[in-house]
mmCIF file of C-alpha atoms in Angstrom:
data_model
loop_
_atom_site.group_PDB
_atom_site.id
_atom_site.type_symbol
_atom_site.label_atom_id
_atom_site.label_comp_id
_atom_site.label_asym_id
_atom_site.label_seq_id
_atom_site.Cartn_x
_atom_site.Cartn_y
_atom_site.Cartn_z
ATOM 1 C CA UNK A 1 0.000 0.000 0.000
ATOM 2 C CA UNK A 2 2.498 2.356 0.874
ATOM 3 C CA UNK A 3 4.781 1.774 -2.015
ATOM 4 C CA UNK A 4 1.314 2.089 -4.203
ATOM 5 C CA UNK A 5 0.967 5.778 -2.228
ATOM 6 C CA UNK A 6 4.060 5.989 -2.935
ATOM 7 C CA UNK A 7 4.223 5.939 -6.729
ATOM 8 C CA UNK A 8 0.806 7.945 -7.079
ATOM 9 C CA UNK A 9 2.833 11.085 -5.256
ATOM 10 C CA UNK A 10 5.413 10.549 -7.474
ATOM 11 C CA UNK A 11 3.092 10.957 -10.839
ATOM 12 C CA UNK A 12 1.809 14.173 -9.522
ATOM 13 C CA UNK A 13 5.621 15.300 -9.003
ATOM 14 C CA UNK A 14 5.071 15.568 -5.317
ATOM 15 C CA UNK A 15 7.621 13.176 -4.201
ATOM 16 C CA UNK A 16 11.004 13.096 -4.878
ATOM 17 C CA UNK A 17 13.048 9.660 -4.445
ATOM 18 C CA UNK A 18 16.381 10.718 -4.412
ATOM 19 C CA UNK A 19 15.162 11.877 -0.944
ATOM 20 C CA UNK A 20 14.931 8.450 0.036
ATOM 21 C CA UNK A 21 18.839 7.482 -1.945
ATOM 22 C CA UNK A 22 20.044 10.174 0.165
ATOM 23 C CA UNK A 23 18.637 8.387 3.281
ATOM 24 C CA UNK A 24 21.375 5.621 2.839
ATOM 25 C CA UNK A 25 25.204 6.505 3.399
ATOM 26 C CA UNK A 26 27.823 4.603 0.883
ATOM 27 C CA UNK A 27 30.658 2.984 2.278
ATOM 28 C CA UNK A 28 33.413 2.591 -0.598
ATOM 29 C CA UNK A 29 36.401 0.148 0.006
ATOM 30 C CA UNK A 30 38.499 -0.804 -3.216
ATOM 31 C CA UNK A 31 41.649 -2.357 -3.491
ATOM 32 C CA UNK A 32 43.108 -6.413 -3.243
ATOM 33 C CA UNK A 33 41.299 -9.117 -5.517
ATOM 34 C CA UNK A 34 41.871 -11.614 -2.779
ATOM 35 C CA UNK A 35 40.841 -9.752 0.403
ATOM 36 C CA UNK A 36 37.497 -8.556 -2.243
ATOM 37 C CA UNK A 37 36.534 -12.569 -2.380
ATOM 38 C CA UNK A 38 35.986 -12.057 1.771
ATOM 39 C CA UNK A 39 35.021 -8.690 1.518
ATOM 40 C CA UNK A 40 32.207 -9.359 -0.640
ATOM 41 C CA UNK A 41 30.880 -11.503 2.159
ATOM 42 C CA UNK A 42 31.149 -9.408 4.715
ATOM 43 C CA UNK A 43 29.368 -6.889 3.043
ATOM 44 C CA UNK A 44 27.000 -8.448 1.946
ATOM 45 C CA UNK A 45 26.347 -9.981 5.688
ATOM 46 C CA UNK A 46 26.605 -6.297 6.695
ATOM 47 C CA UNK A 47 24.362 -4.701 4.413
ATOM 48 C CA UNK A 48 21.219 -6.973 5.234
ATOM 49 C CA UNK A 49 21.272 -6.181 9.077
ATOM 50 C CA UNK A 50 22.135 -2.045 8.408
ATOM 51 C CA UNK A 51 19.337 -1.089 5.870
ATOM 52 C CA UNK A 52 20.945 2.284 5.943
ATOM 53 C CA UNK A 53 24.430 1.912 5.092
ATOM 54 C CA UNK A 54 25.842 0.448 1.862
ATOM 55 C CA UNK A 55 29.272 -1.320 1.776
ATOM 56 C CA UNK A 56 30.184 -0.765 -2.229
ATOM 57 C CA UNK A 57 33.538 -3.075 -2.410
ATOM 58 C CA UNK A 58 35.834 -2.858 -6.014
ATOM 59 C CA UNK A 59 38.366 -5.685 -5.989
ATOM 60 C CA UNK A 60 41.264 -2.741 -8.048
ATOM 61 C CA UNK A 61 44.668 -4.542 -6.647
ATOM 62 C CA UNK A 62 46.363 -3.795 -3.798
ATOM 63 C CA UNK A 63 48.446 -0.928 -5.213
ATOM 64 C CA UNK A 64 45.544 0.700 -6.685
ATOM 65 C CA UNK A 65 43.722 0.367 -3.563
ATOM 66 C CA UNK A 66 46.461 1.803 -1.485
ATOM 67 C CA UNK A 67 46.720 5.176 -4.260
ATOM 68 C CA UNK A 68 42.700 5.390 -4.132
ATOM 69 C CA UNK A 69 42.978 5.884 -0.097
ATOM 70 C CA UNK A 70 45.543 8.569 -0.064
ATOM 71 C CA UNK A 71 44.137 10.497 -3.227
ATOM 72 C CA UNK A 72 41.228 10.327 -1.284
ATOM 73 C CA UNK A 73 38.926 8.537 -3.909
ATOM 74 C CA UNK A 74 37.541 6.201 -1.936
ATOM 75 C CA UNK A 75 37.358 5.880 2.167
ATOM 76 C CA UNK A 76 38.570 2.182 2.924
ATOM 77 C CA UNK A 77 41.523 0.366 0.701
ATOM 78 C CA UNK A 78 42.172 -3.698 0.941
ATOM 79 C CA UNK A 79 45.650 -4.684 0.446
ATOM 80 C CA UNK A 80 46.514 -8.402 0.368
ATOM 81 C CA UNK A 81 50.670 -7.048 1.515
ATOM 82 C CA UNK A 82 52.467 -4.892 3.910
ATOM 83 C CA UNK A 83 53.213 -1.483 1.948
ATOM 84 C CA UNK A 84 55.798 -0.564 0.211
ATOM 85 C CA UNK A 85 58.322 1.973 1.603
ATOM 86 C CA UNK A 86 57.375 4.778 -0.908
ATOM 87 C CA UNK A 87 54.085 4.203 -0.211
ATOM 88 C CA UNK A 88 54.002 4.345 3.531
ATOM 89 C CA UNK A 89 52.465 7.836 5.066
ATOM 90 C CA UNK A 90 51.885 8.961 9.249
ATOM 91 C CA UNK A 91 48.384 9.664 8.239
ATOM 92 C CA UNK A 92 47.497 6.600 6.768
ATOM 93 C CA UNK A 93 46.357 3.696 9.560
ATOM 94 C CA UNK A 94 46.785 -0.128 9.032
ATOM 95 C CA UNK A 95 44.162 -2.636 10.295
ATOM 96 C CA UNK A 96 44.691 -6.298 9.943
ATOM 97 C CA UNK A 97 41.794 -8.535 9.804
ATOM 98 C CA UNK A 98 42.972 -11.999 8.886
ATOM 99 C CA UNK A 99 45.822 -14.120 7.593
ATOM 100 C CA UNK A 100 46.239 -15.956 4.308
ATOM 101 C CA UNK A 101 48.631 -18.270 3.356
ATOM 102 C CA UNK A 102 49.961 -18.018 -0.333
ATOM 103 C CA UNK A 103 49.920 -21.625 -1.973
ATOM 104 C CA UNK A 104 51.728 -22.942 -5.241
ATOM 105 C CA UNK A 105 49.394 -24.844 -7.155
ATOM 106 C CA UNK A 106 50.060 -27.321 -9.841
ATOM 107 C CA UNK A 107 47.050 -29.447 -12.162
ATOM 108 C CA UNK A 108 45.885 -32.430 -10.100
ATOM 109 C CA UNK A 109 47.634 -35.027 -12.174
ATOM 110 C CA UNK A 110 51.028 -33.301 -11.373
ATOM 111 C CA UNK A 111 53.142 -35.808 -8.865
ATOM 112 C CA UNK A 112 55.054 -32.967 -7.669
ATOM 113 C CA UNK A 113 54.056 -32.780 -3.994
ATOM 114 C CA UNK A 114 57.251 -30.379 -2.816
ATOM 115 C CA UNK A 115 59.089 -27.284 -3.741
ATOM 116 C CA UNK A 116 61.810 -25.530 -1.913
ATOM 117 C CA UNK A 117 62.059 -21.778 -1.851
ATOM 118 C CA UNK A 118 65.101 -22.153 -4.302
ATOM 119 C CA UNK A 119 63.559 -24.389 -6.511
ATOM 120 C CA UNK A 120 60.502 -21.515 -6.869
ATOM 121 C CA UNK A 121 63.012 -18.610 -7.233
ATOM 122 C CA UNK A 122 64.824 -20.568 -10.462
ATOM 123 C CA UNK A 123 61.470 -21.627 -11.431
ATOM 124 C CA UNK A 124 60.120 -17.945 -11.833
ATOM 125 C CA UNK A 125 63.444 -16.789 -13.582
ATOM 126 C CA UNK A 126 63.428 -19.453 -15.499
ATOM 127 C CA UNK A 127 66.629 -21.357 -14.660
ATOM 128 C CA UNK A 128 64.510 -24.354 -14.245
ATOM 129 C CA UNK A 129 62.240 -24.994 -17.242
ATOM 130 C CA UNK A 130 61.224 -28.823 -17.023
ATOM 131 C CA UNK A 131 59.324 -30.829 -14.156
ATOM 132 C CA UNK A 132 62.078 -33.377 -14.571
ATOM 133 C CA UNK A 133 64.480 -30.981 -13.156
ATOM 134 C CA UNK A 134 62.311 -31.497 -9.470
ATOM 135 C CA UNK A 135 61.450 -34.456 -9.638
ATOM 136 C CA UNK A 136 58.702 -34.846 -11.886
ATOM 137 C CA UNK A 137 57.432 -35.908 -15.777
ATOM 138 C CA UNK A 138 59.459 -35.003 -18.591
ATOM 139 C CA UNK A 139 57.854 -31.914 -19.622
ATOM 140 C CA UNK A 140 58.188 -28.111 -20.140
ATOM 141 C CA UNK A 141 56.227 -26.181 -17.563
ATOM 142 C CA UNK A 142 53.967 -23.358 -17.988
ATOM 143 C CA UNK A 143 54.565 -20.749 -15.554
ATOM 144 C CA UNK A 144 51.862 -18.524 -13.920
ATOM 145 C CA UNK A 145 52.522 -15.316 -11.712
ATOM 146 C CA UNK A 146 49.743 -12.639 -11.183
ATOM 147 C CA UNK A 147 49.719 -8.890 -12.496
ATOM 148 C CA UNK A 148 52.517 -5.972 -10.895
ATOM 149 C CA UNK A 149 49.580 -4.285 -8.915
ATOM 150 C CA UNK A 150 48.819 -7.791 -7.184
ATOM 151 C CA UNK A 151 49.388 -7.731 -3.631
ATOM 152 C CA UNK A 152 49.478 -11.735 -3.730
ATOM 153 C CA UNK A 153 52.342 -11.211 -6.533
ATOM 154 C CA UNK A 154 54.723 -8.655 -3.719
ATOM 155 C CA UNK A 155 53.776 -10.996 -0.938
ATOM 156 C CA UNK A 156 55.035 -14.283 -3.187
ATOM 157 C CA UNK A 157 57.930 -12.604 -4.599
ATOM 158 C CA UNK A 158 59.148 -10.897 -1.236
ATOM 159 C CA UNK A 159 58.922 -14.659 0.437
ATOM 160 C CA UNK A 160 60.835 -16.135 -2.299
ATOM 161 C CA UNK A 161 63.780 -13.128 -2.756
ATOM 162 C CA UNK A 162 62.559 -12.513 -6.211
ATOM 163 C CA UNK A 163 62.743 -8.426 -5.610
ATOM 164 C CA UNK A 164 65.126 -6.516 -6.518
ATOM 165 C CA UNK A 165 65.980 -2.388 -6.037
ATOM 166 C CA UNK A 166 66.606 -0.487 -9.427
ATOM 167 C CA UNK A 167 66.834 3.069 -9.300
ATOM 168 C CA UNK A 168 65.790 3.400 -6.088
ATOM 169 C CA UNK A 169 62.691 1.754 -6.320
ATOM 170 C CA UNK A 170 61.674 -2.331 -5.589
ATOM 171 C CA UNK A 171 61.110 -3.853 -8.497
ATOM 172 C CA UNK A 172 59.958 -7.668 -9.810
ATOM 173 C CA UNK A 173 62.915 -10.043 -10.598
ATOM 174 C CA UNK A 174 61.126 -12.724 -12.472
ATOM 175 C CA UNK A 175 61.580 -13.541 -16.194
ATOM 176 C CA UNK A 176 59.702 -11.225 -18.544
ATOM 177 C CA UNK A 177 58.278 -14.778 -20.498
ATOM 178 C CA UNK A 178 55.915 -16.092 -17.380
ATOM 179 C CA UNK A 179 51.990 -15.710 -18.265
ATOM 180 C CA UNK A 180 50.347 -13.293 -16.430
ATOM 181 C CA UNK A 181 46.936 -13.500 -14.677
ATOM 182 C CA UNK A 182 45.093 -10.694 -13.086
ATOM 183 C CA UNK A 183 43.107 -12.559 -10.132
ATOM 184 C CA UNK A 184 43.155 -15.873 -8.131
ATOM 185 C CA UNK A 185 40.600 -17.008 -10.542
ATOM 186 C CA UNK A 186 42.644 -16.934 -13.503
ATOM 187 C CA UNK A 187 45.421 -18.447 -12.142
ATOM 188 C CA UNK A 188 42.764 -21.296 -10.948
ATOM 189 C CA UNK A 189 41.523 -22.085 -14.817
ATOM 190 C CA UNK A 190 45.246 -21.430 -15.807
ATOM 191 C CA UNK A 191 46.534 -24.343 -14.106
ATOM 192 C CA UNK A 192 43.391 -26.853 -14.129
ATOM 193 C CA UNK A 193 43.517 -26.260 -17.720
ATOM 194 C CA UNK A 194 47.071 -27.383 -18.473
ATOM 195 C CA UNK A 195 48.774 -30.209 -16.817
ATOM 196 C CA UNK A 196 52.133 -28.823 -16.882
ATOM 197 C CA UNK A 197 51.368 -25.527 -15.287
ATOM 198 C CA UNK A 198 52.083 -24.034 -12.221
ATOM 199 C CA UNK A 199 51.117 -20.871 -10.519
ATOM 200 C CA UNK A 200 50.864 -19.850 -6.667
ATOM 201 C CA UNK A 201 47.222 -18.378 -5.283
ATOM 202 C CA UNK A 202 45.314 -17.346 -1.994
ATOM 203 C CA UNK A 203 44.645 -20.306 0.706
ATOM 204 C CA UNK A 204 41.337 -18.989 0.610
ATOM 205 C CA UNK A 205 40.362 -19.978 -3.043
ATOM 206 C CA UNK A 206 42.443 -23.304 -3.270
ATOM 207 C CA UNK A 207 39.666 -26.260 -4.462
ATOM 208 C CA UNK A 208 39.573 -29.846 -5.999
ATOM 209 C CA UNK A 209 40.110 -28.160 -9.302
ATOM 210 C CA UNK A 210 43.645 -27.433 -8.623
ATOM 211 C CA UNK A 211 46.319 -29.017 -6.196
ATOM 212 C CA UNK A 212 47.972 -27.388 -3.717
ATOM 213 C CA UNK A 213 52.137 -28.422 -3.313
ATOM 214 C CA UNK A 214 54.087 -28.115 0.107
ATOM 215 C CA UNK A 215 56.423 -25.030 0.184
ATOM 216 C CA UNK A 216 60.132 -26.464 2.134
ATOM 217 C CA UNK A 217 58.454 -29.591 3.415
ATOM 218 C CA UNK A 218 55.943 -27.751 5.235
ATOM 219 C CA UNK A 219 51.674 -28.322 4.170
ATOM 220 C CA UNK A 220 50.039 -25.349 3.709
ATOM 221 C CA UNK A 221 47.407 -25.854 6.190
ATOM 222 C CA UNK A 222 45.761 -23.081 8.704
ATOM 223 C CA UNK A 223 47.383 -24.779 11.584
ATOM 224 C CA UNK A 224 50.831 -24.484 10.237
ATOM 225 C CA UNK A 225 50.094 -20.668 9.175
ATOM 226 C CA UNK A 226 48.670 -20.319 12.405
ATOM 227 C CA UNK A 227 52.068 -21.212 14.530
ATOM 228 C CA UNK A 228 54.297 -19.931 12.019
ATOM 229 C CA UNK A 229 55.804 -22.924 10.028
ATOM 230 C CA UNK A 230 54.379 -22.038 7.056
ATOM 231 C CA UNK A 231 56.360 -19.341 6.318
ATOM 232 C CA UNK A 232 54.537 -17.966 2.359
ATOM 233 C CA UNK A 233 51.864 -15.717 3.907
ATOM 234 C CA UNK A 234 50.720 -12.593 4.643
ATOM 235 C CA UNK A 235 48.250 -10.233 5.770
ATOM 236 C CA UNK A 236 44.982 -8.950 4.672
ATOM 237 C CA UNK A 237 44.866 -5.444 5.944
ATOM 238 C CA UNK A 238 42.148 -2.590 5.396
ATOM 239 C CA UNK A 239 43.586 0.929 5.728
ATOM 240 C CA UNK A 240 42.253 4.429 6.047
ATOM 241 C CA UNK A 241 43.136 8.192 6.614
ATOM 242 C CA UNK A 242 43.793 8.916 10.084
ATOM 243 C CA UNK A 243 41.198 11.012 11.481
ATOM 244 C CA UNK A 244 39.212 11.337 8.357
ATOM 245 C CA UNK A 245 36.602 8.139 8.613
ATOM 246 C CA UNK A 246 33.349 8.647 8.837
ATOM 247 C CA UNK A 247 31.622 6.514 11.978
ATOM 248 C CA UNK A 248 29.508 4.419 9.465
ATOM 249 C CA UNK A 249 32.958 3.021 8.277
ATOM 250 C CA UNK A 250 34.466 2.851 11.185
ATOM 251 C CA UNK A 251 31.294 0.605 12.643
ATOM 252 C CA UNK A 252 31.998 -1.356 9.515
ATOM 253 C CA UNK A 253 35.544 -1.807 10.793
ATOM 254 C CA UNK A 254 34.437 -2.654 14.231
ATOM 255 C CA UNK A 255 31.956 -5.477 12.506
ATOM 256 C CA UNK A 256 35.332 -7.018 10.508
ATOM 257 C CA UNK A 257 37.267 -7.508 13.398
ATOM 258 C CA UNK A 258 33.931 -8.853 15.767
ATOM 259 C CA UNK A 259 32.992 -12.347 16.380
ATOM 260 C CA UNK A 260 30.959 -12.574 13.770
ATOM 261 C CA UNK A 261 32.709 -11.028 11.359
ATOM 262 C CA UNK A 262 36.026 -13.098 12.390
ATOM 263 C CA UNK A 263 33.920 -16.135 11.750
ATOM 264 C CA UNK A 264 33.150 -15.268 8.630
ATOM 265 C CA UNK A 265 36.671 -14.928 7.434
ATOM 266 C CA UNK A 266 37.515 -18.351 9.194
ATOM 267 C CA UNK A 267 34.453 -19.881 7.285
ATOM 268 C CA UNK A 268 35.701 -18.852 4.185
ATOM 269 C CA UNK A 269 38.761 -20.736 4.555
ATOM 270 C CA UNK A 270 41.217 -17.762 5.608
ATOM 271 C CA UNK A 271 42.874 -17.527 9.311
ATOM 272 C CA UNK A 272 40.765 -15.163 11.987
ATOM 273 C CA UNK A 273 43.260 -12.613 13.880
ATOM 274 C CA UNK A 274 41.752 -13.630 16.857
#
């Protein structure tokens, strides 16, 4: 009935609904492909229980999400890595909400069940070219990494000393030849798709359609992430301006790192804080 009212106002130009648009406040976060997978969760959980407040989250890649904050073109940024020097600023505040391990994958017919750190590093620059040379079938393998703006990528390559400093700046030290992927996704059909690829993604979106390979001997399993023997991981961290968050957002914030919220994460297949 009301909505019915509702419309007949509207005919006679007596009611204006961006009155009611303005009623709800926007909450933009933007930034890592792999914390988005969570964060579209969350918000979703979120925006059902506040009918007033909507979370909009834009999975952009950690760098981009980091630029958006301090330009000030969005409130919240996801990163899926600890910043980069250059990009580091007093005003800008760090708050971590889970953990994530970062897995190498392989196709599930691959036999390879362990790499070493080494192994990885001359796989990615291409000094090892053939699954023989690890242990495996005689083939040529098909190497995956994800885009520059990819937090996964920093994380992986900062684990696995494949950075180096040019000019000043920290730069990527694999070979120019690897494919490129721009989300966990991709790298999933990648490697499911060809049986002598390889490629590394989050914990979080590792399924029967790909396999997941030991990194130095150690399984890639929450409990080892959790006390620290699995050493590939990293943080997923949402950031803000200091002082210059509205209290909608910063609810939102208080809901991520709640119970609930928590549970969520762990549900997903990521590690809580907590």
């Amino acid at each position: 009935m009301l909505k019915k009212t509702a419309a007949a106002f509207a005919l006679m130009g007596l009611v204006n609904f961006s009155a009611f648009a303005d009623n709800q406040h926007t909450i933009s976060i933007s930034g890592s492909t792999s914390v988005s997978r969570v964060m579209d969760v969350l918000a979703e959980t979120y925006n059902q229980k506040h009918e007033n407040i909507f979370v909009a989250v834009h999975g952009t890649g950690s760098s981009a999400g980091i630029a958006a904050v301090k330009s000030g073109a969005t409130e919240l940024g996801m990163s899926s890595r600890f910043l980069k020097e250059e990009e580091a600023s007093p005003n800008l505040k760090l708050v971590q909400i889970a953990h994530d391990a970062i897995t190498m994958v392989v196709h599930p017919s691959n036999t390879i069940e362990n790499l070493t750190s080494a192994q990885i590093k001359d796989i990615y620059q291409e000094k090892i070219t053939n699954w023989s040379q690890v242990g495996g079938d005689d083939s040529l393998m098909a190497v995956v990494s994800r885009e520059n703006a990819s937090g996964t990528r920093f994380s992986f390559e900062s684990n696995v000393d494949l950075l180096q400093t040019l000019n000043g700046e920290t730069v990527s030290d694999i070979s120019r030849q690897i494919l490129i992927a721009n989300t966990n996704s991709m790298v999933k059909t990648l490697v499911n798709h060809n049986s002598h690829a390889i490629g590394y993604a989050s914990l979080g979106s590792v399924d029967e359609s790909i396999k997941a390979v030991d990194f130095n001997g150690i399984d890639p399993s929450v409990q080892n992430v959790r006390k620290g023997d699995y050493t590939l991981s990293r943080p997923f961290l949402i950031m803000h301006k200091d002082g210059e968050i509205s209290k909608e957002a910063q609810d939102f914030i208080h809901f991520l790192l709640s119970d609930e919220g928590q549970t969520i994460i762990e549900e997903l297949g990521y590690i809580s804080i907590h």
